[in-house]
Coordinates of C-alpha atoms in Angstrom, one line a residue:
M2 CA -97.2 -59.0 -27.0
H3 CA -96.2 -62.0 -24.4
S4 CA -97.4 -61.3 -20.9
F5 CA -95.4 -62.2 -17.9
N6 CA -97.2 -63.8 -14.9
I7 CA -96.3 -64.1 -11.4
G8 CA -95.0 -67.3 -11.5
D9 CA -92.5 -65.8 -14.3
M10 CA -91.4 -62.8 -12.4
L11 CA -90.6 -64.8 -9.3
L12 CA -88.5 -67.1 -11.5
M13 CA -86.9 -64.0 -13.0
A14 CA -86.3 -62.6 -9.1
E15 CA -84.9 -66.3 -7.9
T16 CA -81.2 -66.0 -8.9
P17 CA -80.7 -62.3 -7.9
L18 CA -82.3 -62.8 -4.4
F19 CA -80.5 -66.1 -3.9
W20 CA -77.1 -64.0 -4.3
V21 CA -78.2 -60.9 -2.3
G22 CA -79.1 -63.1 0.6
T23 CA -76.0 -65.5 0.0
V24 CA -73.7 -62.1 0.3
T25 CA -75.9 -60.7 3.2
V26 CA -75.1 -64.1 5.1
A27 CA -71.6 -64.0 4.0
C28 CA -71.2 -60.5 5.3
L29 CA -72.7 -61.2 8.8
V30 CA -70.7 -64.5 9.1
L31 CA -67.5 -62.8 8.2
S32 CA -68.5 -59.7 10.6
I33 CA -69.0 -62.0 13.4
I34 CA -65.7 -64.0 13.0
Y35 CA -63.7 -60.6 12.6
K36 CA -65.6 -59.4 16.1
V37 CA -64.4 -63.1 17.6
I38 CA -60.9 -62.7 16.3
S39 CA -60.7 -58.9 17.5
G40 CA -62.2 -60.0 21.0
I41 CA -59.4 -62.7 21.4
R42 CA -56.9 -60.3 20.3
I43 CA -57.9 -57.8 22.7
W44 CA -59.1 -59.7 25.8
V45 CA -57.0 -62.9 25.6
L46 CA -53.7 -62.1 23.7
G47 CA -53.4 -58.4 24.7
N48 CA -50.7 -56.0 23.5
G49 CA -47.6 -57.9 24.4
Q50 CA -45.1 -55.9 25.3
L51 CA -45.8 -52.8 24.2
L52 CA -45.5 -50.7 27.2
T53 CA -42.0 -50.7 28.3
P54 CA -39.5 -48.3 29.1
K55 CA -38.4 -48.5 25.3
L56 CA -41.2 -45.7 25.1
G57 CA -39.4 -43.4 27.1
K58 CA -37.6 -43.9 30.3
W59 CA -40.5 -41.8 32.8
A60 CA -44.1 -42.6 33.3
V61 CA -46.1 -39.6 34.4
V62 CA -49.2 -40.3 36.8
T63 CA -51.6 -37.8 37.9
G64 CA -54.0 -38.6 41.1
A65 CA -51.4 -41.2 41.8
T66 CA -51.7 -41.6 45.6
D67 CA -54.7 -43.8 45.7
G68 CA -57.3 -46.0 43.6
I69 CA -56.7 -46.3 40.0
G70 CA -53.8 -43.8 39.6
K71 CA -51.8 -45.7 42.5
S72 CA -52.3 -49.0 40.8
Y73 CA -51.1 -47.5 37.1
A74 CA -48.1 -46.0 39.2
E75 CA -47.4 -49.6 40.4
E76 CA -47.9 -51.7 37.5
L77 CA -45.7 -49.4 35.5
A78 CA -43.2 -49.4 38.2
R79 CA -43.2 -53.2 38.1
R80 CA -42.6 -52.8 34.2
G81 CA -39.5 -50.8 34.8
F82 CA -40.4 -47.3 34.3
A83 CA -39.2 -44.6 36.6
M84 CA -42.3 -42.8 38.2
M85 CA -43.1 -39.0 38.5
L86 CA -46.3 -39.0 40.7
I87 CA -48.4 -35.9 40.8
S88 CA -51.1 -35.3 43.4
R89 CA -52.3 -32.9 46.2
S90 CA -50.7 -34.5 49.2
Q91 CA -47.0 -34.5 49.8
D92 CA -47.2 -37.0 52.6
K93 CA -48.8 -39.4 50.4
L94 CA -47.0 -38.8 47.4
D95 CA -43.8 -39.6 49.7
D96 CA -45.5 -42.8 50.6
V97 CA -46.2 -44.1 47.4
A98 CA -42.8 -43.0 46.1
K99 CA -40.8 -44.9 48.8
S100 CA -43.2 -47.9 48.4
L101 CA -42.4 -48.0 44.6
E102 CA -38.6 -47.6 45.2
E103 CA -38.3 -50.6 47.7
R104 CA -40.6 -52.9 45.8
F105 CA -39.6 -52.2 42.4
N106 CA -36.3 -50.8 42.4
V107 CA -37.4 -47.5 40.4
A108 CA -36.4 -43.9 40.8
T109 CA -39.3 -41.4 41.5
K110 CA -40.0 -37.8 41.9
T111 CA -43.1 -36.2 43.0
I112 CA -45.1 -33.0 42.7
A113 CA -47.9 -31.6 45.0
V114 CA -50.1 -29.6 43.4
D115 CA -53.7 -28.8 43.7
F116 CA -55.7 -29.7 40.1
G117 CA -58.5 -27.5 41.5
R118 CA -56.2 -24.5 40.5
T119 CA -55.0 -23.1 37.5
D120 CA -51.8 -21.7 38.5
I121 CA -50.1 -24.9 39.0
Y122 CA -48.8 -25.7 35.7
Q123 CA -45.7 -23.5 35.4
K124 CA -44.4 -25.7 38.5
I125 CA -45.4 -29.0 36.6
E126 CA -43.7 -28.0 33.6
A127 CA -40.5 -27.0 35.6
G128 CA -40.6 -30.6 37.2
L129 CA -41.1 -32.3 33.9
A130 CA -37.8 -30.4 32.4
G131 CA -35.7 -32.9 30.9
L132 CA -37.5 -36.1 31.6
E133 CA -38.0 -38.6 28.5
I134 CA -41.8 -39.1 29.3
G135 CA -42.9 -42.6 27.5
I136 CA -46.3 -42.5 29.2
L137 CA -48.9 -40.0 30.8
I138 CA -52.0 -41.4 32.9
N139 CA -54.3 -38.6 33.3
N140 CA -56.1 -40.0 36.1
V141 CA -56.7 -37.2 38.4
G142 CA -60.5 -36.6 38.9
V143 CA -63.4 -35.3 41.3
S144 CA -66.8 -36.5 41.3
Y145 CA -69.9 -35.5 43.4
P146 CA -69.9 -36.5 47.4
Y147 CA -73.3 -38.0 46.5
P148 CA -75.8 -37.6 43.7
E149 CA -77.8 -34.3 43.5
Y150 CA -80.1 -32.2 41.4
Y151 CA -77.7 -29.5 39.7
L152 CA -79.5 -26.3 41.8
H153 CA -79.0 -28.0 45.0
I154 CA -75.2 -28.7 44.8
P155 CA -73.7 -27.2 47.8
D156 CA -71.6 -24.2 47.2
L157 CA -72.6 -24.5 43.4
D158 CA -70.2 -21.5 42.1
N159 CA -67.1 -23.2 43.6
F160 CA -68.0 -26.8 42.8
I161 CA -68.2 -25.8 39.1
T162 CA -65.0 -24.2 39.0
N163 CA -63.3 -27.1 40.8
M164 CA -64.6 -29.9 38.8
I165 CA -64.0 -28.4 35.5
N166 CA -60.4 -27.7 36.3
V167 CA -59.7 -30.9 37.8
N168 CA -61.8 -33.2 35.5
M169 CA -61.1 -31.0 31.9
T170 CA -58.2 -28.2 32.6
A171 CA -55.9 -31.1 33.7
V172 CA -56.0 -33.4 30.8
C173 CA -55.7 -30.5 28.3
Q174 CA -52.9 -29.0 30.2
M175 CA -51.0 -31.7 31.1
T176 CA -51.2 -33.2 27.4
R177 CA -50.0 -29.7 26.3
L178 CA -46.8 -30.4 28.6
V179 CA -46.0 -33.7 27.3
L180 CA -47.3 -34.2 24.4
P181 CA -44.7 -32.0 22.2
R182 CA -41.5 -33.9 23.2
M183 CA -43.2 -37.4 22.6
T184 CA -44.1 -36.0 19.0
E185 CA -40.3 -35.2 18.7
R186 CA -39.3 -38.8 19.4
S187 CA -42.3 -40.2 17.5
K188 CA -43.2 -42.1 20.1
G189 CA -45.6 -42.1 23.5
V190 CA -48.6 -43.1 25.1
I191 CA -51.3 -41.1 26.7
L192 CA -54.1 -42.7 28.7
N193 CA -57.0 -40.4 29.8
I194 CA -58.8 -42.0 32.3
S195 CA -62.7 -40.9 31.8
S196 CA -65.6 -42.9 33.0
A197 CA -68.6 -44.8 31.7
S198 CA -70.5 -41.8 32.9
G199 CA -69.2 -40.3 30.1
M200 CA -70.9 -42.8 27.5
Y201 CA -74.3 -40.9 28.1
P202 CA -75.8 -38.3 30.0
V203 CA -76.3 -39.3 33.8
A204 CA -79.0 -37.4 35.8
L205 CA -78.4 -36.4 39.2
L206 CA -74.1 -36.5 38.3
T207 CA -74.8 -34.3 35.6
L208 CA -71.8 -31.9 35.4
Y209 CA -69.1 -34.9 36.2
S210 CA -70.9 -37.1 33.3
S211 CA -70.3 -33.9 31.2
T212 CA -66.5 -33.3 32.0
K213 CA -66.0 -37.1 31.6
A214 CA -67.8 -37.2 28.2
F215 CA -65.2 -34.2 27.0
M216 CA -62.5 -36.2 28.2
D217 CA -63.4 -38.8 26.0
F218 CA -64.3 -36.6 23.0
F219 CA -60.8 -35.0 23.4
S220 CA -59.0 -38.3 23.8
R221 CA -60.7 -39.6 20.5
G222 CA -60.0 -36.4 18.5
L223 CA -56.6 -36.3 19.4
H224 CA -55.7 -39.8 19.0
E225 CA -56.9 -39.0 15.1
E226 CA -54.8 -35.9 14.9
Y227 CA -51.5 -37.5 16.2
R228 CA -51.6 -41.5 15.7
S229 CA -49.7 -41.1 12.2
R230 CA -46.8 -39.6 14.3
G231 CA -46.6 -42.8 16.2
I232 CA -48.6 -41.5 19.4
I233 CA -51.0 -43.7 21.1
I234 CA -54.0 -41.5 23.1
Q235 CA -57.0 -43.7 24.5
S236 CA -60.1 -43.2 26.3
V237 CA -60.3 -45.1 29.1
L238 CA -64.1 -45.5 30.0
P239 CA -64.4 -47.7 33.4
F240 CA -67.9 -48.5 34.9
F241 CA -67.7 -49.2 39.1
V242 CA -64.1 -49.9 40.3
V243 CA -63.4 -50.6 44.2
T244 CA -61.8 -47.1 44.9
K245 CA -62.7 -44.4 47.6
M246 CA -64.5 -42.3 44.9
T247 CA -67.1 -45.1 44.5
R248 CA -67.3 -45.9 47.9
I249 CA -67.5 -49.9 46.9
K250 CA -65.4 -51.8 49.5
K251 CA -66.4 -55.5 48.4
P252 CA -64.7 -56.5 45.0
T253 CA -67.1 -58.7 42.4
L254 CA -66.8 -59.9 38.9
D255 CA -68.0 -56.6 37.3
K256 CA -66.5 -54.1 40.1
P257 CA -63.2 -55.1 40.2
T258 CA -60.2 -54.1 42.3
P259 CA -58.3 -51.1 41.0
E260 CA -55.1 -53.6 40.3
R261 CA -57.3 -56.2 38.4
Y262 CA -58.8 -53.2 36.4
V263 CA -55.2 -51.7 35.4
A264 CA -53.8 -55.1 34.5
A265 CA -56.6 -55.7 32.3
E266 CA -56.7 -52.1 30.7
L267 CA -53.2 -51.9 29.9
A268 CA -53.5 -55.1 27.8
T269 CA -55.9 -53.0 25.4
V270 CA -53.6 -50.2 24.8
G271 CA -52.7 -50.1 21.0
L272 CA -55.6 -52.3 20.3
Q273 CA -58.5 -49.7 21.2
S274 CA -58.5 -46.0 21.0
Q275 CA -61.8 -46.0 23.1
T276 CA -62.1 -48.7 26.0
N277 CA -64.1 -49.8 28.7
G278 CA -60.6 -51.6 29.8
Y279 CA -62.2 -54.8 31.4
F280 CA -64.2 -57.4 29.9
P281 CA -67.1 -57.3 32.0
H282 CA -67.1 -53.7 31.5
A283 CA -66.8 -54.1 27.9
V284 CA -70.1 -56.3 27.9
M285 CA -71.8 -53.7 30.1
G286 CA -70.6 -50.9 27.9
W287 CA -71.9 -52.8 24.3
L288 CA -75.3 -53.4 26.0
T289 CA -75.8 -50.0 27.4
T290 CA -75.1 -48.1 24.1
R291 CA -76.0 -50.6 21.5
L292 CA -78.6 -53.0 22.7
V293 CA -80.8 -51.1 25.5
P294 CA -82.4 -47.8 24.3
D295 CA -80.8 -44.3 25.7
Y296 CA -84.2 -43.6 27.3
L297 CA -84.0 -46.6 29.3
V298 CA -80.5 -46.1 30.4
N299 CA -80.9 -42.7 31.2
F300 CA -84.4 -43.5 33.1
F301 CA -82.8 -46.4 35.0
G302 CA -79.5 -44.6 35.7
A303 CA -81.5 -41.5 37.3
R304 CA -83.7 -43.6 39.5
M305 CA -80.6 -45.2 40.9
N306 CA -78.9 -41.8 41.8
R307 CA -82.3 -40.6 43.0
L308 CA -82.5 -43.7 45.3
Q309 CA -78.8 -43.3 46.3
R310 CA -79.2 -39.2 47.0
T311 CA -82.6 -40.4 49.2
G312 CA -80.3 -42.7 51.2
Y313 CA -77.5 -40.2 51.5
L314 CA -79.7 -37.6 52.9
N315 CA -81.6 -39.8 55.5
R316 CA -78.5 -40.9 56.9
R317 CA -77.2 -37.6 57.1
K318 CA -80.4 -36.4 58.7
L319 CA -80.3 -39.3 61.1
R320 CA -76.6 -38.7 62.2
A321 CA -77.6 -35.1 62.5
A322 CA -80.5 -35.7 64.7
Q323 CA -78.5 -38.3 67.1
K324 CA -75.8 -35.5 67.4
N325 CA -78.6 -33.2 68.9
G326 CA -80.5 -35.9 70.5
T327 CA -83.5 -36.0 68.2
S328 CA -85.1 -38.4 66.1
G329 CA -84.6 -38.3 62.4
L330 CA -87.5 -37.4 59.6
K331 CA -87.4 -39.2 56.3
T332 CA -86.3 -37.1 53.3
D333 CA -88.5 -37.0 50.7

């Protein structure tokens, strides 16, 4: 009986191993090329003229009087959409509506409601009646006044109800009101403005993070349900943007102005069903979900929020002490 030595076995395996290696390298190279081309398509070329009033004459924006919502309203008005603005303050709504009419010569309508309530949707439905809606921006949202442990949140019962109503119920109800007419026309876009905080648990912002994770899952599930019917539903997960909610005042490369963020994000519509919306944020999203272990992201996020909590409480105690004419004490 002929016996094989190790050299014979290696010779027999040489050709299969060569082809396995070749195919592996080829797949890796093709994957890199595909990702580079996709990146250029998304972040350089964009979606062209997808977002125009051909989708429908009207755009609806919730939380439209400040920050990202206001910037969406301005950019969509610049593109020729008539604007339905929905927010809590009628005075602020009137100011934004007047500005849009004067700057972009578009029609505007407003609805003043508090999304912390659940009895508002009949009023909104009446206000939307008869409008050909091409785009819905579910932007309204509320966060913590400062990072805090769950059981230490002031007025926790009402805080829970308000945050769930604003961050979760609103997106479900507004979609319920707008989506049927979009499906009838087989075209329309819904952008749900979630948060990078919804990509992983964020300690001391736990409830906010959880509501934004719901928004992300809700968006991606609906997109799969309705994309074959001509509807685009996109989950938008920004990191920090210069807004009143974030209390960031000075823009940087990774903390853009709302105008800069919105211009970049709208170019991704139709190209990504889930997006960070802005290239530096996309890099941050890739690093924190693909490269850095989850436990490190959670650890450093919690550490940052604990430091912010301590700083906030120390400042609050100092202000109270100054008001009472005494010296402040450091908070643990």
